Coordinates of N, CA and C in Angstrom, one line a residue:
M80 N 9.2 -12.5 -5.7 CA 9.9 -13.8 -5.2 C 8.8 -14.5 -4.6
N81 N 8.8 -16.0 -4.9 CA 8.0 -16.6 -4.2 C 8.7 -17.5 -3.1
A82 N 8.2 -17.2 -1.8 CA 9.0 -17.9 -0.7 C 7.6 -18.0 0.4
T83 N 8.0 -18.9 1.2 CA 7.3 -19.5 2.5 C 8.1 -19.1 3.7
F84 N 6.9 -18.2 4.7 CA 7.9 -17.7 5.6 C 6.9 -18.2 6.9
P85 N 7.5 -18.1 8.4 CA 7.0 -18.9 9.4 C 6.2 -17.6 9.9
T86 N 4.8 -18.2 10.4 CA 3.8 -17.1 11.1 C 3.1 -17.6 12.1
D87 N 3.9 -18.9 13.0 CA 3.5 -19.5 14.0 C 3.7 -18.4 15.2
H88 N 4.6 -17.7 15.2 CA 5.1 -16.7 16.4 C 4.1 -15.5 16.4
I89 N 3.4 -15.4 15.4 CA 2.5 -14.0 15.0 C 1.3 -14.1 15.8
T90 N 1.2 -13.4 17.0 CA 0.0 -13.0 17.5 C -0.6 -11.5 17.3
E91 N -2.0 -11.5 17.8 CA -2.6 -10.2 17.5 C -2.0 -9.3 18.1
K92 N -1.2 -9.7 19.5 CA -0.5 -8.5 20.3 C 0.7 -8.2 19.5
L93 N 1.3 -8.9 18.8 CA 2.5 -8.6 18.1 C 2.1 -7.8 16.9
L94 N 1.1 -8.1 16.1 CA 0.5 -7.3 15.1 C 0.2 -6.0 15.3
L95 N -0.4 -5.6 16.5 CA -0.8 -4.5 17.0 C 0.4 -3.9 17.3
Q96 N 1.3 -4.3 17.9 CA 2.6 -3.5 18.2 C 3.5 -3.0 17.3
I97 N 3.7 -4.2 16.2 CA 4.4 -3.9 15.0 C 3.6 -2.7 14.2
A98 N 2.3 -3.0 14.0 CA 1.6 -1.4 13.0 C 1.6 -0.4 14.0
A99 N 1.6 -0.3 15.4 CA 2.2 0.8 15.9 C 3.3 1.5 15.7
T100 N 4.3 0.7 15.2 CA 5.6 1.3 15.0 C 5.7 2.1 13.6
F101 N 4.7 1.7 12.6 CA 4.7 2.1 11.6 C 4.0 3.6 11.4
V102 N 3.4 4.0 12.6 CA 2.9 5.4 12.4 C 3.8 6.5 12.6
G103 N 3.9 7.5 11.7 CA 4.5 8.7 12.0 C 5.4 8.8 10.8
D104 N 6.6 9.6 10.9 CA 7.3 9.6 9.7 C 8.1 8.6 9.7
I105 N 8.4 7.7 8.4 CA 9.1 6.4 8.5 C 9.8 6.7 6.9
E106 N 10.9 5.7 6.8 CA 11.6 5.9 5.5 C 11.4 4.5 4.6
Q107 N 11.0 4.6 3.3 CA 10.7 3.5 2.7 C 11.4 3.3 1.4
M108 N 11.5 2.3 1.1 CA 12.5 2.1 -0.1 C 11.6 1.7 -1.3
P109 N 11.3 2.4 -2.3 CA 10.4 2.4 -3.6 C 10.8 1.1 -4.2
P110 N 9.8 0.4 -4.5 CA 10.1 -0.7 -5.4 C 10.8 -0.1 -7.0
I111 N 11.7 -0.9 -7.4 CA 12.3 -1.0 -8.5 C 11.4 -0.5 -9.8
Y112 N 10.4 -1.1 -9.7 CA 9.2 -1.1 -10.8 C 8.0 0.2 -10.2
S113 N 9.0 1.3 -10.0 CA 7.9 2.7 -9.8 C 8.3 3.7 -11.2
A114 N 7.5 4.5 -11.2 CA 7.6 5.5 -11.9 C 8.9 6.7 -11.5
I115 N 9.5 6.5 -10.4 CA 10.5 7.6 -10.1 C 11.7 7.6 -11.3
K116 N 12.1 8.7 -11.6 CA 12.9 9.0 -12.6 C 14.0 8.7 -12.0
I117 N 15.0 8.1 -12.7 CA 16.5 7.7 -12.4 C 17.3 8.4 -13.8
D118 N 17.9 9.3 -13.6 CA 18.8 9.7 -14.7 C 17.8 10.1 -15.8
G119 N 16.5 10.6 -15.6 CA 15.7 11.1 -16.5 C 14.6 10.1 -16.9
Q120 N 14.9 8.9 -16.5 CA 13.9 7.6 -16.5 C 13.5 7.1 -15.7
A121 N 12.4 6.5 -16.1 CA 11.5 5.9 -15.4 C 12.1 4.6 -14.5
A122 N 12.3 4.4 -13.5 CA 12.6 3.2 -12.8 C 12.1 1.7 -13.3
Y123 N 10.9 1.9 -13.6 CA 10.4 0.7 -14.3 C 11.0 0.1 -15.7
V124 N 11.6 1.5 -16.3 CA 12.1 1.2 -17.6 C 13.1 0.4 -17.9
A125 N 13.9 1.1 -16.9 CA 15.4 0.4 -16.6 C 15.1 -0.8 -16.2
A126 N 14.4 -1.1 -15.1 CA 14.2 -2.5 -14.5 C 14.0 -3.7 -15.7
R127 N 12.8 -3.0 -16.2 CA 12.5 -4.1 -17.3 C 13.3 -4.2 -18.6
N128 N 14.2 -3.2 -18.5 CA 15.3 -3.3 -19.4 C 16.5 -4.3 -19.5
G129 N 16.5 -4.6 -17.9 CA 17.3 -5.7 -17.4 C 18.5 -5.1 -16.6
D130 N 18.4 -3.4 -16.7 CA 19.6 -2.6 -15.8 C 19.1 -2.6 -14.8
E131 N 20.5 -2.6 -14.0 CA 20.7 -2.1 -12.4 C 19.9 -1.0 -11.9
V132 N 19.1 -1.5 -11.1 CA 18.2 0.0 -10.9 C 18.8 0.3 -9.3
T133 N 19.0 1.3 -8.7 CA 19.5 1.5 -7.0 C 18.7 2.7 -6.9
M134 N 17.7 2.2 -5.7 CA 16.6 3.0 -5.5 C 17.0 3.6 -3.8
K135 N 16.5 5.1 -4.0 CA 17.0 5.8 -2.6 C 16.1 5.7 -1.7
M136 N 16.3 5.4 -0.2 CA 15.2 5.8 0.6 C 14.4 6.9 0.6
R137 N 13.1 6.9 0.8 CA 12.2 8.0 1.0 C 11.7 8.4 2.4
N138 N 11.3 9.6 2.5 CA 10.6 9.9 3.8 C 9.1 9.7 3.2
V139 N 8.0 9.2 4.1 CA 7.1 9.0 3.8 C 6.2 9.4 5.4
T140 N 4.8 9.4 5.4 CA 4.1 9.7 6.5 C 3.1 8.8 6.9
I141 N 2.8 7.9 7.8 CA 1.7 7.0 7.7 C 1.1 7.9 8.7
K142 N -0.1 8.3 8.9 CA -1.3 9.2 9.8 C -1.6 8.0 10.5
E143 N -2.1 7.1 10.0 CA -3.0 6.0 10.3 C -2.7 4.2 9.9
F144 N -2.5 3.6 10.8 CA -2.2 1.9 10.1 C -3.2 1.3 11.2
E145 N -4.3 1.0 10.8 CA -5.4 0.2 11.6 C -5.7 -1.0 11.1
L146 N -5.4 -2.2 11.9 CA -5.5 -3.6 11.7 C -7.2 -3.6 11.5
T147 N -8.0 -3.7 10.4 CA -9.1 -3.9 10.6 C -9.8 -5.3 10.9
K148 N -9.0 -6.7 10.4 CA -9.5 -7.8 10.8 C -8.3 -8.5 10.4
I149 N -8.3 -9.5 11.6 CA -7.2 -10.5 11.8 C -7.9 -12.0 11.6
D150 N -7.4 -12.7 10.6 CA -7.8 -14.0 10.3 C -6.7 -14.7 9.7
M151 N -5.7 -15.1 10.8 CA -4.3 -15.6 10.3 C -4.3 -17.0 9.4
P152 N -3.9 -16.8 8.3 CA -2.5 -15.7 8.0 C -2.9 -14.6 7.4
L153 N -3.9 -14.2 7.0 CA -4.6 -13.0 6.4 C -4.8 -11.7 7.7
V154 N -4.3 -10.8 7.2 CA -4.4 -9.6 8.1 C -4.8 -8.3 7.3
Y155 N -5.9 -7.6 7.5 CA -6.6 -6.6 6.8 C -6.3 -5.4 7.7
F156 N -6.1 -4.5 6.5 CA -5.5 -3.2 7.2 C -6.0 -1.8 6.5
R157 N -6.2 -0.6 7.0 CA -6.3 0.5 6.5 C -5.3 1.3 7.0
V158 N -4.8 2.2 6.1 CA -3.9 3.1 5.9 C -4.4 4.7 5.7
V159 N -3.9 5.4 6.2 CA -4.2 6.7 5.8 C -2.6 7.3 5.6
C160 N -2.3 8.1 4.4 CA -0.6 8.3 4.3 C -0.5 9.4 3.4
S161 N 1.0 10.0 3.5 CA 1.1 11.1 2.5 C 1.1 10.6 1.1
K162 N 1.2 11.4 0.1 CA 1.5 11.2 -1.3 C 2.7 10.2 -1.5
G163 N 3.1 9.4 -2.4 CA 4.4 9.1 -2.6 C 4.5 7.6 -1.6
T164 N 3.5 7.5 -1.2 CA 3.7 6.1 -0.2 C 3.5 4.9 -0.8
Y165 N 4.3 4.0 -1.1 CA 4.3 2.8 -1.4 C 3.3 1.5 -0.8
I166 N 2.0 1.3 -1.0 CA 1.3 0.2 -0.2 C 1.9 -1.1 -0.1
R167 N 2.4 -1.5 -1.3 CA 2.9 -2.5 -1.5 C 4.1 -3.3 -0.6
S168 N 4.7 -2.0 -0.9 CA 6.3 -1.9 0.2 C 5.9 -1.8 1.6
L169 N 4.8 -1.2 1.9 CA 4.7 -1.1 3.0 C 4.2 -2.5 3.9
A170 N 3.2 -3.2 3.0 CA 2.8 -4.5 3.5 C 4.5 -5.4 3.4
Y171 N 5.3 -5.2 2.5 CA 6.5 -6.0 2.6 C 7.4 -5.7 4.1
D172 N 7.4 -4.6 4.2 CA 8.1 -4.0 5.5 C 7.6 -4.4 6.4
F173 N 6.3 -4.4 6.7 CA 5.5 -4.8 7.8 C 5.6 -6.4 8.0
G174 N 5.7 -7.1 7.1 CA 5.7 -8.6 6.9 C 7.4 -8.9 7.5
R175 N 8.4 -8.0 7.3 CA 9.7 -7.9 7.7 C 9.9 -7.6 9.1
A176 N 9.0 -6.8 9.4 CA 9.2 -6.3 10.7 C 8.7 -7.4 11.8
L177 N 7.8 -8.1 11.4 CA 7.0 -9.4 12.1 C 8.2 -10.5 11.9
N178 N 9.2 -10.2 11.4 CA 10.1 -11.3 11.3 C 9.5 -12.6 10.5
S179 N 8.5 -12.1 9.3 CA 8.3 -13.1 8.5 C 8.2 -12.4 7.0
G180 N 7.0 -12.4 6.2 CA 6.9 -12.1 5.2 C 5.2 -11.7 4.7
A181 N 5.2 -11.1 3.7 CA 3.6 -10.3 3.4 C 3.7 -9.7 2.1
Y182 N 2.5 -9.8 1.7 CA 2.1 -9.1 0.5 C 1.0 -9.0 0.3
L183 N 0.7 -7.9 -0.6 CA -1.1 -7.5 -1.0 C -1.7 -8.1 -1.9
A184 N -2.9 -8.8 -1.2 CA -3.9 -9.8 -2.1 C -4.9 -8.9 -2.7
S185 N -5.0 -8.0 -2.2 CA -5.7 -6.7 -2.7 C -5.7 -5.1 -2.2
L186 N -6.0 -4.5 -2.8 CA -5.9 -3.0 -2.6 C -6.9 -2.2 -2.9
C187 N -7.6 -1.2 -2.3 CA -8.5 -0.3 -2.6 C -8.3 1.0 -2.0
R188 N -7.8 1.8 -2.9 CA -7.7 3.4 -2.5 C -9.5 3.9 -2.2
T189 N -9.6 4.6 -1.2 CA -10.9 5.1 -0.7 C -10.9 6.4 -0.7
K190 N -9.5 7.1 -0.5 CA -9.6 8.7 -0.8 C -8.3 9.3 -1.4
I191 N -8.5 10.4 -2.3 CA -7.2 11.0 -2.6 C -7.8 12.5 -2.8
G192 N -6.7 13.0 -2.2 CA -7.1 15.0 -1.8 C -8.8 14.8 -1.6
N193 N -9.5 15.7 -2.0 CA -10.9 15.6 -1.6 C -11.9 14.5 -2.3
F194 N -11.4 13.8 -3.0 CA -12.4 12.8 -3.4 C -12.2 11.9 -2.6
N195 N -13.6 11.0 -2.2 CA -13.8 9.8 -1.4 C -14.7 8.8 -2.1
V196 N -14.4 7.9 -1.9 CA -15.0 6.6 -2.7 C -16.6 6.6 -2.1
K197 N -16.8 7.2 -0.7 CA -18.2 7.2 -0.3 C -19.2 8.1 -1.0
D198 N -18.6 9.3 -2.0 CA -19.4 10.1 -2.5 C -19.3 9.6 -3.7
A199 N -18.7 8.8 -4.7 CA -18.8 8.2 -5.7 C -20.1 7.8 -6.0
K200 N -20.4 7.8 -8.0 CA -21.7 7.7 -8.1 C -21.3 6.0 -9.0
E201 N -22.4 5.4 -8.8 CA -22.5 4.0 -9.6 C -22.6 4.6 -11.2
V202 N -22.0 3.5 -11.9 CA -22.4 3.6 -13.2 C -23.6 4.0 -13.6
D203 N -24.7 3.4 -13.3 CA -26.1 3.7 -13.8 C -26.2 4.8 -13.3
E204 N -25.8 5.6 -12.2 CA -26.3 7.1 -12.2 C -25.9 7.8 -13.1
W205 N -24.7 7.6 -13.6 CA -23.8 8.5 -14.5 C -24.6 8.1 -16.0
V206 N -25.1 7.1 -16.1 CA -25.7 6.8 -17.5 C -27.1 7.4 -17.4
K207 N -28.0 7.3 -16.1 CA -29.1 8.5 -15.9 C -28.7 10.0 -16.2
E208 N -27.7 10.1 -15.7 CA -27.2 11.7 -15.6 C -27.2 12.1 -16.7
I209 N -26.5 11.4 -17.9 CA -26.0 11.7 -19.1 C -27.4 11.4 -19.8
Q210 N -28.1 10.6 -19.7 CA -29.2 10.3 -20.9 C -30.3 11.5 -20.5
T211 N -30.5 12.1 -19.4 CA -31.6 12.7 -18.7 C -31.4 14.2 -19.6
P212 N -32.3 15.0 -20.1 CA -32.0 16.1 -21.0 C -32.1 17.1 -19.9
A213 N -31.3 18.4 -20.2 CA -30.7 19.4 -19.4 C -32.4 20.0 -19.0

């Protein structure tokens, strides 16, 4: 959906207040274009076929929701969350809670399980490691 939403009422104080309400256990509506199975079929398959898709709310946990930069109308944030959390849906819900709209312009997963992007190797490091005889 392409739409324009008001943002004049959004202040840093309001952003911080609303962000705090998202920390903890929340209910989230997964997008219809997700891999969640409905009657044995991925929801996105049914949605792409034009079938009616009814999603159910799911419980997720947001451990941290930190606003890292506010440059209205752009708001940057960092989230630590449970598996099964849809970050694009979180942004959408955040916009609705602000009585406005929101979408993700970019997304970077920095950690999953024990893997952290801080520990990642650059491509050249891998090439050198592969080419170096044991």
